[in-house]
Short mmCIF file of C-alpha atoms in Angstrom, two decimals:
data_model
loop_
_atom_site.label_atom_id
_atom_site.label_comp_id
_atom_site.label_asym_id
_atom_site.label_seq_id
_atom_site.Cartn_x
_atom_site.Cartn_y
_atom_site.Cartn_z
CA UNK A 153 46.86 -37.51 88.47
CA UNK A 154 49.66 -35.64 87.14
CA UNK A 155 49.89 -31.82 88.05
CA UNK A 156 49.82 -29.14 85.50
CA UNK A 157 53.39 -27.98 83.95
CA UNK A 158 54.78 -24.50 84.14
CA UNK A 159 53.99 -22.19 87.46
CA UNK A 160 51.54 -23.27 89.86
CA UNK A 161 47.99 -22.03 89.00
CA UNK A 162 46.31 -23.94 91.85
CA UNK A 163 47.19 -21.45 95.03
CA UNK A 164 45.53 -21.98 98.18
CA UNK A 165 42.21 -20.04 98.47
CA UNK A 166 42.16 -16.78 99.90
CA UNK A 167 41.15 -17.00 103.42
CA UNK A 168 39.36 -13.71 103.78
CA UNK A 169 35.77 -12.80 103.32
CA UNK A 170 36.52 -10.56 100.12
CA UNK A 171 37.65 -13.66 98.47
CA UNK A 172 35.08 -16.31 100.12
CA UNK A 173 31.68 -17.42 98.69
CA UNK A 174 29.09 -18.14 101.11
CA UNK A 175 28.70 -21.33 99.27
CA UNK A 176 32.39 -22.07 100.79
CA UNK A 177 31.38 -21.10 103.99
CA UNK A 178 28.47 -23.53 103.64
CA UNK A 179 30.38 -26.34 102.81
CA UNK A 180 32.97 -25.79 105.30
CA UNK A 181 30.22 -26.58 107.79
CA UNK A 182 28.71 -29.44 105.44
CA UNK A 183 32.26 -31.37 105.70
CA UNK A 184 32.31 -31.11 109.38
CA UNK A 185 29.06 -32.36 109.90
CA UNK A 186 29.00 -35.14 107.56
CA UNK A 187 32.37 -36.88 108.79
CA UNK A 188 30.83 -36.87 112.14
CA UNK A 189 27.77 -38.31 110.72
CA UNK A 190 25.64 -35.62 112.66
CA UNK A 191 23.01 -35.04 110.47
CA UNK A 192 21.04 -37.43 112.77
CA UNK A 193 20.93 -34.57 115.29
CA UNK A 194 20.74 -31.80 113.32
CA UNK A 195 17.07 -31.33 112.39
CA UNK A 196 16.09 -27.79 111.80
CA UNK A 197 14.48 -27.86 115.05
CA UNK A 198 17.13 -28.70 117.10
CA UNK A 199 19.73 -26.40 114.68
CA UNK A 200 17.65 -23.32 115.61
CA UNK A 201 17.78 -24.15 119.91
CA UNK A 202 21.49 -24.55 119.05
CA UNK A 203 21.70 -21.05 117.47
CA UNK A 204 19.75 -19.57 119.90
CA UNK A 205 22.26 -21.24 122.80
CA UNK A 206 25.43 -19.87 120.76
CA UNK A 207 23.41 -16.26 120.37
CA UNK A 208 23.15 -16.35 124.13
CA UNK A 209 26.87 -17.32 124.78
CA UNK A 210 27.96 -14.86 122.43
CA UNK A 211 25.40 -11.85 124.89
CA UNK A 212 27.46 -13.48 127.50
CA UNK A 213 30.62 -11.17 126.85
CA UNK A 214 28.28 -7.98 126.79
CA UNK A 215 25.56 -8.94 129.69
CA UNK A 216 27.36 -6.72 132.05
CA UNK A 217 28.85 -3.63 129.60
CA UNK A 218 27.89 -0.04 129.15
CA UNK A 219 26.38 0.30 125.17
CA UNK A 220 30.36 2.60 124.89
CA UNK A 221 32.31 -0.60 126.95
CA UNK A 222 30.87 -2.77 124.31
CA UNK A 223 32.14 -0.68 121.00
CA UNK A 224 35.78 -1.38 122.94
CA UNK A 225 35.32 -5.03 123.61
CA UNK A 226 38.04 -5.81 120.73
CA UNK A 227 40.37 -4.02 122.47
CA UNK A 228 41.42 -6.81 124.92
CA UNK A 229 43.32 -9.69 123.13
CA UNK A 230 41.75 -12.60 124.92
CA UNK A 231 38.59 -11.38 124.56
CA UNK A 232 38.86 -10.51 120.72
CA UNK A 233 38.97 -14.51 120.36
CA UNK A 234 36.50 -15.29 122.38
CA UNK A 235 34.08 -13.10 120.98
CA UNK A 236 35.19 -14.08 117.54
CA UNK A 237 34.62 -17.79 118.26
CA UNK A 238 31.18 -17.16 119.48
CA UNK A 239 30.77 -15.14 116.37
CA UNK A 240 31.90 -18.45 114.45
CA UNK A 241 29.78 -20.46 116.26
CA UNK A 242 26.50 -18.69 115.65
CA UNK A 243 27.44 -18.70 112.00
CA UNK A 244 28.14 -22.19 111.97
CA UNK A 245 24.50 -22.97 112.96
CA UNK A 246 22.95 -20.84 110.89
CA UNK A 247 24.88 -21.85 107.97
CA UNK A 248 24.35 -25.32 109.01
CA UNK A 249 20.54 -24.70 108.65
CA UNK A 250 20.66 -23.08 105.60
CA UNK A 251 22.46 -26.04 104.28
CA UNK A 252 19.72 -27.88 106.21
CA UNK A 253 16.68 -26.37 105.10
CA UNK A 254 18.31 -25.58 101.54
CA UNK A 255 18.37 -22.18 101.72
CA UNK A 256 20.15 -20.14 99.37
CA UNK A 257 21.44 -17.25 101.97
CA UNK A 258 22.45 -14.24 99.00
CA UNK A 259 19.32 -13.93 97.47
CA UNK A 260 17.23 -14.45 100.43
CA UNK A 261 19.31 -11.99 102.73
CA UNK A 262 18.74 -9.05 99.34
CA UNK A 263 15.53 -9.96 99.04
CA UNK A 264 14.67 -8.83 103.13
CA UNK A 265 17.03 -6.24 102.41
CA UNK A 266 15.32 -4.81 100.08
CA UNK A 267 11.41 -5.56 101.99
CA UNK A 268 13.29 -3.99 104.89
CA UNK A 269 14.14 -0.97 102.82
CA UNK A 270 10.80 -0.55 101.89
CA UNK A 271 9.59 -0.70 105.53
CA UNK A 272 12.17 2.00 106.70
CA UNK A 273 12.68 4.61 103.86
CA UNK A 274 15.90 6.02 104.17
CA UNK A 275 13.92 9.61 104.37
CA UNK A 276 12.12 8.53 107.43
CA UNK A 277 13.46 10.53 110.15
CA UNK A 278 11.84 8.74 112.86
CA UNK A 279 13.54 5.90 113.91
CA UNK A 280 11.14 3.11 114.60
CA UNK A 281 13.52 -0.37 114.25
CA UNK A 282 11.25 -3.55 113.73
CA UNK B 296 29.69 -19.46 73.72
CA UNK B 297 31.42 -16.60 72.64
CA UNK B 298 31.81 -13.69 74.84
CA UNK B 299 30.42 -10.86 73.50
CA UNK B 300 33.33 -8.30 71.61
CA UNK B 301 34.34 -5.05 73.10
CA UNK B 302 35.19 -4.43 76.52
CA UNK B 303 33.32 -6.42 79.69
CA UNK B 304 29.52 -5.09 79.79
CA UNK B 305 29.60 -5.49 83.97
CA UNK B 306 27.40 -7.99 83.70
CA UNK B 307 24.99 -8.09 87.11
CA UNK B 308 26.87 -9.50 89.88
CA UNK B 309 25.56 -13.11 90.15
CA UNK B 310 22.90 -13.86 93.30
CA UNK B 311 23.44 -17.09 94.34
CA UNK B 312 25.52 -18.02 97.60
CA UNK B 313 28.15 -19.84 94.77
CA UNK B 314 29.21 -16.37 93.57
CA UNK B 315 28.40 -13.86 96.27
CA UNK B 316 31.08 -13.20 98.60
CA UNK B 317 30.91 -13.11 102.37
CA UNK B 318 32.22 -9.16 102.15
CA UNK B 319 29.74 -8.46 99.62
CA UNK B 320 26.55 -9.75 101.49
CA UNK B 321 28.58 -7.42 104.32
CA UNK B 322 28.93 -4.87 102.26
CA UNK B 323 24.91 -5.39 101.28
CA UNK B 324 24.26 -5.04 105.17
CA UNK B 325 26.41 -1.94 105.86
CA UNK B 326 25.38 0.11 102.93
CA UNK B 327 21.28 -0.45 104.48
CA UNK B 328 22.74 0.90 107.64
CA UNK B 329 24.85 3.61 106.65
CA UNK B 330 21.59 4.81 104.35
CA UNK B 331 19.97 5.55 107.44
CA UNK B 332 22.28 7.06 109.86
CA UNK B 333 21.75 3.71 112.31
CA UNK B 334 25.16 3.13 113.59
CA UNK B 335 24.12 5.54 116.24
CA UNK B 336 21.88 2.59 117.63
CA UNK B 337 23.98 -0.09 116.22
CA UNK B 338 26.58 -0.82 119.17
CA UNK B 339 27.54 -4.42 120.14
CA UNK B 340 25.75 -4.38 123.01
CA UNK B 341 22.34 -3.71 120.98
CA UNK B 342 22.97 -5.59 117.78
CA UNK B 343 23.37 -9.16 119.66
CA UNK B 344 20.46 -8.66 121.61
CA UNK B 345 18.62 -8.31 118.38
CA UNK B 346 20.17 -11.18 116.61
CA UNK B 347 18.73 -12.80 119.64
CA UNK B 348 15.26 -11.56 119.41
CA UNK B 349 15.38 -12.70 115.61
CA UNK B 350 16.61 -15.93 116.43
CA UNK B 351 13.93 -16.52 118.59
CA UNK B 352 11.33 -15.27 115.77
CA UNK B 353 13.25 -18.11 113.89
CA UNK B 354 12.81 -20.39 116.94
CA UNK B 355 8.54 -19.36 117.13
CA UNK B 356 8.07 -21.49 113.68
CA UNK B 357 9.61 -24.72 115.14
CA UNK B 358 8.06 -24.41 119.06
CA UNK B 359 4.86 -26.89 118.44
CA UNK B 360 6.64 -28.98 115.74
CA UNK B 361 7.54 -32.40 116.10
CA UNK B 362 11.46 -32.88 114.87
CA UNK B 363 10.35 -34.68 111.88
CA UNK B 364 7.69 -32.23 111.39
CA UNK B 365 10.59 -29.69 111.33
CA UNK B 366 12.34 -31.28 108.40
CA UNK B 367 9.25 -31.09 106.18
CA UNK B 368 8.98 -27.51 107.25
CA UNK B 369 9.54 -25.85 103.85
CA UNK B 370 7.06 -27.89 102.09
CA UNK B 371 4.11 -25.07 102.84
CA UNK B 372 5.24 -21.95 100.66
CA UNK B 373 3.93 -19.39 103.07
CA UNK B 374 6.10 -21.15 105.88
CA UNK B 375 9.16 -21.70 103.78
CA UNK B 376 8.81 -17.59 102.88
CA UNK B 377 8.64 -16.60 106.49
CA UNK B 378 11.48 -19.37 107.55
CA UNK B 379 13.78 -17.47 104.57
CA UNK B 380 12.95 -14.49 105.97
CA UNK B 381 13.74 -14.97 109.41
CA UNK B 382 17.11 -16.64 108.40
CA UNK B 383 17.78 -13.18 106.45
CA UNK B 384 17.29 -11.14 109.30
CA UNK B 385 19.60 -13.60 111.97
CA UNK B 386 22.07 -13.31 108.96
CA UNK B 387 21.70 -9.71 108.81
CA UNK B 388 22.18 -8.92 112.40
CA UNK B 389 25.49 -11.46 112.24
CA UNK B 390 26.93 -9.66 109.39
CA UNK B 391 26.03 -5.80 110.91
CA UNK B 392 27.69 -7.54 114.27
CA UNK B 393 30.84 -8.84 112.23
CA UNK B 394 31.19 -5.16 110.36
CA UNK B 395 31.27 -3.92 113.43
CA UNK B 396 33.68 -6.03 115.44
CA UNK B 397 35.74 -6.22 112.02
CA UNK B 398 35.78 -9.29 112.27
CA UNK B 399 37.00 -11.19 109.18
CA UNK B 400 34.24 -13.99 109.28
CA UNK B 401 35.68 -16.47 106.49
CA UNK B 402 38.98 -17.09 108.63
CA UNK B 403 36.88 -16.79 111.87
CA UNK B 404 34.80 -19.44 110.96
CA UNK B 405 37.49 -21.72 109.54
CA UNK B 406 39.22 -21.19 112.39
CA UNK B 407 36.77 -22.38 114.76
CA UNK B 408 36.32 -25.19 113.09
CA UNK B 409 39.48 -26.38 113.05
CA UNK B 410 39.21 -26.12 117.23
CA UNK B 411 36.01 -27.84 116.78
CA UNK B 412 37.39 -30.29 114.68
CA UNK B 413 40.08 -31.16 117.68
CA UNK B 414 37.15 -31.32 119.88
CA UNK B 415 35.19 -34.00 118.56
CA UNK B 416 37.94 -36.11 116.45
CA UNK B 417 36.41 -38.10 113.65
CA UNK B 418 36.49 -41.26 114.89
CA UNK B 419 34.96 -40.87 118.62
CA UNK B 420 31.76 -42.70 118.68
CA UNK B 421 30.79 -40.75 121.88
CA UNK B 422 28.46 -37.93 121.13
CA UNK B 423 28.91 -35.46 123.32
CA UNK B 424 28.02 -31.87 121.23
CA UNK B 425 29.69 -28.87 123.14
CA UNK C 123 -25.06 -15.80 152.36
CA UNK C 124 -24.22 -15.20 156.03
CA UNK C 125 -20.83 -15.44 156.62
CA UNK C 126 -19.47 -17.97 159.34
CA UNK C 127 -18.99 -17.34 162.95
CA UNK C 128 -16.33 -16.76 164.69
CA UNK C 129 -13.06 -15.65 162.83
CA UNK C 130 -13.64 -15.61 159.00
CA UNK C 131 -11.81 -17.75 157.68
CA UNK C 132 -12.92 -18.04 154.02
CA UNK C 133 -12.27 -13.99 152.67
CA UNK C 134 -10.90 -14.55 149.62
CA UNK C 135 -7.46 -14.85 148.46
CA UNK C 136 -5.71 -11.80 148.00
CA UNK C 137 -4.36 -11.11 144.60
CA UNK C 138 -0.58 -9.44 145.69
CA UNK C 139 2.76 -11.22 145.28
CA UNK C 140 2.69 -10.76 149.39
CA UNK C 141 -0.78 -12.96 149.86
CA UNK C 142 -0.37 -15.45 147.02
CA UNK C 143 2.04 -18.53 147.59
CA UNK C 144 3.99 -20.08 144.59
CA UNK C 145 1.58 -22.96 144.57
CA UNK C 146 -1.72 -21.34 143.81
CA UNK C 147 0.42 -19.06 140.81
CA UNK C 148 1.79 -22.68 139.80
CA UNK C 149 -1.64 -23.79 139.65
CA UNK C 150 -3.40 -21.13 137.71
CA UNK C 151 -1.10 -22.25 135.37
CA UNK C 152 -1.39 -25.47 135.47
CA UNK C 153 -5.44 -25.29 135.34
CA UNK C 154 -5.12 -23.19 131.95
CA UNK C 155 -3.05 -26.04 130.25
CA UNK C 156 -5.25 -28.86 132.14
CA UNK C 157 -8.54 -26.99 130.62
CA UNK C 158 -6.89 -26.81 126.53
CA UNK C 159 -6.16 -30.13 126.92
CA UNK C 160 -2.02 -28.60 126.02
CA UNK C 161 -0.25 -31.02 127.85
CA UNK C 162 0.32 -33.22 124.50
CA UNK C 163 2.38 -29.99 123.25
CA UNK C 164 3.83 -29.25 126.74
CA UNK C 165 6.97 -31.63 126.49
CA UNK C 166 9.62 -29.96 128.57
CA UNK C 167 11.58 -29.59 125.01
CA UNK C 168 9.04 -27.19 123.86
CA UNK C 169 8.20 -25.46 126.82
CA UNK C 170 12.29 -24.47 127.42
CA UNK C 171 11.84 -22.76 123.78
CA UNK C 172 8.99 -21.07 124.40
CA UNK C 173 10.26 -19.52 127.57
CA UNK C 174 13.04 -18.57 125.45
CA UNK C 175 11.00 -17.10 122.46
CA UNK C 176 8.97 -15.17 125.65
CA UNK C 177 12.26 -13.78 126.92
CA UNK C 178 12.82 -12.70 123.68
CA UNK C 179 10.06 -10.76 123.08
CA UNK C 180 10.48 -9.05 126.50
CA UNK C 181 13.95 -8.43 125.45
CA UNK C 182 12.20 -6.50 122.62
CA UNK C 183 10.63 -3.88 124.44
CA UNK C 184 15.02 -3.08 125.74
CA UNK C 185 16.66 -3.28 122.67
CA UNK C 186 17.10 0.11 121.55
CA UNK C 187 16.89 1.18 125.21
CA UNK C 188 20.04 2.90 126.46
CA UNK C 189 20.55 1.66 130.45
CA UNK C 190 19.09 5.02 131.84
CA UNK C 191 16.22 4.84 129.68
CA UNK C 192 15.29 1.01 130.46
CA UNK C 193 15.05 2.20 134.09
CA UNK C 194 12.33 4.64 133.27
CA UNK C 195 10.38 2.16 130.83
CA UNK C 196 7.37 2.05 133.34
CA UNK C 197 7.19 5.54 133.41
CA UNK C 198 4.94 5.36 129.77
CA UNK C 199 1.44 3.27 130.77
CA UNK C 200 1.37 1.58 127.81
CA UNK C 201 4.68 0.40 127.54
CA UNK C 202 4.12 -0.62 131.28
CA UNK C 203 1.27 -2.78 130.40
CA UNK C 204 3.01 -4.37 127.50
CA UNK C 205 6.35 -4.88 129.75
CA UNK C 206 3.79 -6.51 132.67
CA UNK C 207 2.35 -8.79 130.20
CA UNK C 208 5.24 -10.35 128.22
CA UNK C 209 6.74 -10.88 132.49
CA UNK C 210 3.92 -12.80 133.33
CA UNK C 211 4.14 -14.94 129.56
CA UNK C 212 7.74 -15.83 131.01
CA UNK C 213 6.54 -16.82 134.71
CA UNK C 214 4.05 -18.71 132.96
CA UNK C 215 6.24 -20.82 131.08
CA UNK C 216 8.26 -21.03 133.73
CA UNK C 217 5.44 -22.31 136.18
CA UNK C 218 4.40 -24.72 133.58
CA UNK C 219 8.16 -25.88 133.11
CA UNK C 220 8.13 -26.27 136.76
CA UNK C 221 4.66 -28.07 136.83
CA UNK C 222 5.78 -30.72 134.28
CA UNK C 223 9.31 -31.28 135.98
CA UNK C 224 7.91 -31.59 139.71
CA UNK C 225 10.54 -28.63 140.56
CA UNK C 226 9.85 -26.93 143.95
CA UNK C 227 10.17 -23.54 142.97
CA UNK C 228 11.03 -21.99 146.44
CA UNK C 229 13.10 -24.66 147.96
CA UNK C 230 15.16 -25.07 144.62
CA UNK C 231 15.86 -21.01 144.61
CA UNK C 232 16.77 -20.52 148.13
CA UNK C 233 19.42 -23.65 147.60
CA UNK C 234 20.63 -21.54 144.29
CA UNK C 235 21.27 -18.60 146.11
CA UNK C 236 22.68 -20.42 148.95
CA UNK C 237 25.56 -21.41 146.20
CA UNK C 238 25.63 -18.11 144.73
CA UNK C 239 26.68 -16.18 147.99
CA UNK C 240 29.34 -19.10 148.56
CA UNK C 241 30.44 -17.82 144.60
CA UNK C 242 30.57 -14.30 145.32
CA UNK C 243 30.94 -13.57 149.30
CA UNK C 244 29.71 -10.07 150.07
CA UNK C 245 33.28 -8.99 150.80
CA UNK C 246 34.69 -9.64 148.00
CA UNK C 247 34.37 -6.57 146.08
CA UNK C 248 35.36 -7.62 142.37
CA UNK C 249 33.05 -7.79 140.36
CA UNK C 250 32.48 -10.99 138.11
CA UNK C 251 28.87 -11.75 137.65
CA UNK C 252 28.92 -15.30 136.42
CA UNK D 41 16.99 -9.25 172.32
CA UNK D 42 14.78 -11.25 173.83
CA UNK D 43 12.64 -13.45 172.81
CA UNK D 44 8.54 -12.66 173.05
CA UNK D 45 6.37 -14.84 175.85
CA UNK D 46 3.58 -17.01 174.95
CA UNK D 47 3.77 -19.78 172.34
CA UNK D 48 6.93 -19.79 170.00
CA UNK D 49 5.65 -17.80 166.96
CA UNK D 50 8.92 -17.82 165.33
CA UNK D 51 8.66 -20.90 163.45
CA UNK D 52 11.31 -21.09 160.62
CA UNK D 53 9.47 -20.57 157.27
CA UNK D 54 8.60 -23.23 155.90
CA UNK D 55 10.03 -24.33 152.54
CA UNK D 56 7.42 -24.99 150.18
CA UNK D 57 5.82 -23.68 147.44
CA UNK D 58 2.95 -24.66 148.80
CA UNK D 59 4.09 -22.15 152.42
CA UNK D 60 6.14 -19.41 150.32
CA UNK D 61 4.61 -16.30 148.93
CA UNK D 62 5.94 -14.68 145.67
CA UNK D 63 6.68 -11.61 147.93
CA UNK D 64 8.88 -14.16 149.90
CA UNK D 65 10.84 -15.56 147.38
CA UNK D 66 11.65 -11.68 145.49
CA UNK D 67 12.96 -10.87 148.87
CA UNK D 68 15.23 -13.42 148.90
CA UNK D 69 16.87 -12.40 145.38
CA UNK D 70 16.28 -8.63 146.59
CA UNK D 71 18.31 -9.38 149.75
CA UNK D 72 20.86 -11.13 147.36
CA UNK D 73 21.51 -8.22 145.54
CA UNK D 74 21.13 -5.59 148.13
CA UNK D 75 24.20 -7.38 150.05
CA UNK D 76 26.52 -6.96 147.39
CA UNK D 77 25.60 -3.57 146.16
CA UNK D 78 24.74 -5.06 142.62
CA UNK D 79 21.85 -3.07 141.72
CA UNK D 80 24.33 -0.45 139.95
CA UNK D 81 25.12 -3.64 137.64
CA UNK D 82 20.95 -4.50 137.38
CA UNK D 83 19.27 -1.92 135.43
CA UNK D 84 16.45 -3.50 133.36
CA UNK D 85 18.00 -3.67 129.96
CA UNK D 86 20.92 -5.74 131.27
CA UNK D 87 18.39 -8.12 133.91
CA UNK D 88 16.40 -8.80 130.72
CA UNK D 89 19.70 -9.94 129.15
CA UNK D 90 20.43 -12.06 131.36
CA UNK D 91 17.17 -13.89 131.46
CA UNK D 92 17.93 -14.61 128.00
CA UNK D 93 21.26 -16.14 128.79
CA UNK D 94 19.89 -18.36 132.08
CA UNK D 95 17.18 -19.19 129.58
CA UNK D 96 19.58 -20.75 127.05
CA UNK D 97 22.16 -22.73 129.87
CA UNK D 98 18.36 -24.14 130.63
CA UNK D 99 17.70 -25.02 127.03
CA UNK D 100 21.65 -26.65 126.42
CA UNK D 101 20.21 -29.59 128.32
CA UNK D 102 17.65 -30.01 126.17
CA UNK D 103 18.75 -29.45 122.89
CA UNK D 104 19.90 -32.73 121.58
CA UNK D 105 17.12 -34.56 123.33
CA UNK D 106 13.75 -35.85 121.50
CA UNK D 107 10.90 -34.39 122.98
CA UNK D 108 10.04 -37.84 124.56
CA UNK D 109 13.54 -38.00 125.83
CA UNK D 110 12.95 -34.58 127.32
CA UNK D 111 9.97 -36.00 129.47
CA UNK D 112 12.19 -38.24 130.93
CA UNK D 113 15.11 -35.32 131.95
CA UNK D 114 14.55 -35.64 135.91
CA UNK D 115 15.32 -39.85 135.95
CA UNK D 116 18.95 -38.73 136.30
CA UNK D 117 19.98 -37.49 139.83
CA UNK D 118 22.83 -35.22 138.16
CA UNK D 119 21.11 -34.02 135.29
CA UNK D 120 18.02 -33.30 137.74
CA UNK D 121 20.31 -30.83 139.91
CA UNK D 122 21.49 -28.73 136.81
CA UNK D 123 18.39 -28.51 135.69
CA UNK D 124 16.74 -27.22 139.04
CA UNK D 125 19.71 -25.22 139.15
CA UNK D 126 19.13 -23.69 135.81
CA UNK D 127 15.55 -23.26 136.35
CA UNK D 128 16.09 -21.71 139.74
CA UNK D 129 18.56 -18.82 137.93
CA UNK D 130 16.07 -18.36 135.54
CA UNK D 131 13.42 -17.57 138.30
CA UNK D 132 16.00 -15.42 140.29
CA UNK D 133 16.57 -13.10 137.68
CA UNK D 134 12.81 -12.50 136.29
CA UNK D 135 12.52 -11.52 140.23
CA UNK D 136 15.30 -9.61 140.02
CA UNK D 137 13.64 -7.68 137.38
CA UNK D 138 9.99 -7.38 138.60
CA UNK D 139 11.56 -6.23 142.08
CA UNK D 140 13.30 -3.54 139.88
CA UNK D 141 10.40 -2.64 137.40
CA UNK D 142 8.31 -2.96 140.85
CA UNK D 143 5.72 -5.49 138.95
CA UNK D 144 3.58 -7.05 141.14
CA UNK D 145 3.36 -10.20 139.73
CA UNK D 146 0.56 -12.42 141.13
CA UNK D 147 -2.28 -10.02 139.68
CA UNK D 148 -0.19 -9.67 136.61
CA UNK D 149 -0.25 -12.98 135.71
CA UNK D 150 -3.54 -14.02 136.69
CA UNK D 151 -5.24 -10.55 134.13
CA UNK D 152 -2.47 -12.09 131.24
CA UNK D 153 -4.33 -15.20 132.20
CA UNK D 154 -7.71 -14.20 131.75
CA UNK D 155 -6.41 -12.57 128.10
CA UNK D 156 -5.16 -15.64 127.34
CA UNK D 157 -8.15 -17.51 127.61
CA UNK D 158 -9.84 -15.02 125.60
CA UNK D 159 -7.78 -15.93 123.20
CA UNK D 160 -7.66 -19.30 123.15
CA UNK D 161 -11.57 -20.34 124.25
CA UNK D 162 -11.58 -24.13 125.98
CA UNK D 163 -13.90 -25.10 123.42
CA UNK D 164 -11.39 -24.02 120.45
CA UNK D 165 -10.49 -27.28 119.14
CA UNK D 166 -7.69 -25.88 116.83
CA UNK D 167 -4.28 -26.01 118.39
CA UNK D 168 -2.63 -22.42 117.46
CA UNK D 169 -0.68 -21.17 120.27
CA UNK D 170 0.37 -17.71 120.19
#
């Protein structure tokens, strides 16, 4: 395969979430799992324990914090990764079950949005969450 | 097909995860919040607690099933609404979390899985997950 | 009915935590699944989720809770009787965990904590939970 | 101090579940805390939290396993420690937090246990938990 003449036209994808699709994101996690050959393990059922045991690694970091500690927890260097690779890890599962249970995650998320809106109208004053 | 003359018409954005954005589905998440003054609730601390309690709402529709009974969970079209739905809100919760942090979730996750990747090399037979 | 002489010995079982061992609250459990005929669902798998979907909805009743105000959550009867019940929905699964694994509940704890206060001696006075 | 006449009445406590009250057992996790002047650290939104986070180190050993693998958790000597281990934090801290929320918990779960047959009659052939 011979590459294209004059100036490269081919850079790198951009790395940040402005210039990522979901769909990337998805098959990011697809690759990983299939050249493992996991997919044997990863039924939906045991996916969504697997979030659930990320979710709770991720509370980890805040178990012990004030509500105000936890709006500074990116402060501190080493625990700006870790948080952020907990973060990673949740998202990993729950993109893996997407991918699993063929879930397309942009129209489903605006669709809730959007049933959530009409739950809590943005005149509401009281604030009753759930 | 032609394109139409005259300047771009702005067509809708497209809804599928293969041309939505990661920042956009953010950006879907923060405007719901900003709409109704929550980010006085919305600190760390709270917000992964409730993408806990939503991933255990996920977690109530596979408690009593089999594992292969999981993978045929979408089949029923009242299940495979309430699934989506439940997926939405964990997603929500992770995106409202990530807006928060500001954390960049594209390079986050890549990141990660690169680690992960170094973890569980390709070729090691041994499972061992985590 | 006359009652026995000599010293009763058959008044019936007091109802507190202070009168009622871990056994007979092990087997109230234990008689509820026995009764349903549950123990088919009651794999330790799926009783490990459900304690964790129980925990979640307990965590519910905290989420928007700032510290202070989760100490006073009694204080409103009907929040105390929901908070009571979705306690004893976690000690149940618990018991029933505990039923199906032969755990001795009290012996097993007092070793724990035996390992715990070797983890964090009472002098030391950092803090690190964990 | 010396010791009382008569016949020795200070027999160590025996270990059991089937010789431990409930009472017992929350004074061993109140002691616990007492010593180490935690209870500054344990208001109820943060005991709750980490409930959630003992639940899910419980459910890690778990989540790869088929339910009949599950059944069969306890064969291993190892694996049967960290799981009593587990289990045991997991009791420890919903302790913690009835000794804080001062829930009596013997009567409480016996009344949720008389709603929850209510709710699910013996006769009720058709499996729907919760």
């Amino acid at each position: 395969m011979s590459s294209p003449p004059g100036p490269p036209t081919n850079r790198a994808p951009s790395n940040t979430d402005l210039e990522t699709t979901v769909a990337e994101l998805k098959q990011v996690v697809e690759t990983f799992v299939d050249e493992r050959d996991w997919h044997r393990f990863h039924n939906p059922k045991n996916l969504v324990m697997s979030l659930a045991i990320e979710t709770a690694e991720l509370m980890e970091h805040f178990q012990w914090l004030t509500p105000d500690q936890s709006t500074r927890i990116m402060e501190d260097p080493d625990t700006r990764t870790a948080v952020g690779e907990e973060v990673a890890d949740c998202l990993a599962y729950l993109l893996a079950l997407a991918n699993k249970l063929d879930i397309d995650l942009a129209p489903t998320l605006r669709a809730k949005m959007i049933r959530n809106a009409e739950k809590y109208p943005i005149d509401n004053n009281e604030f009753t969450h759930k």
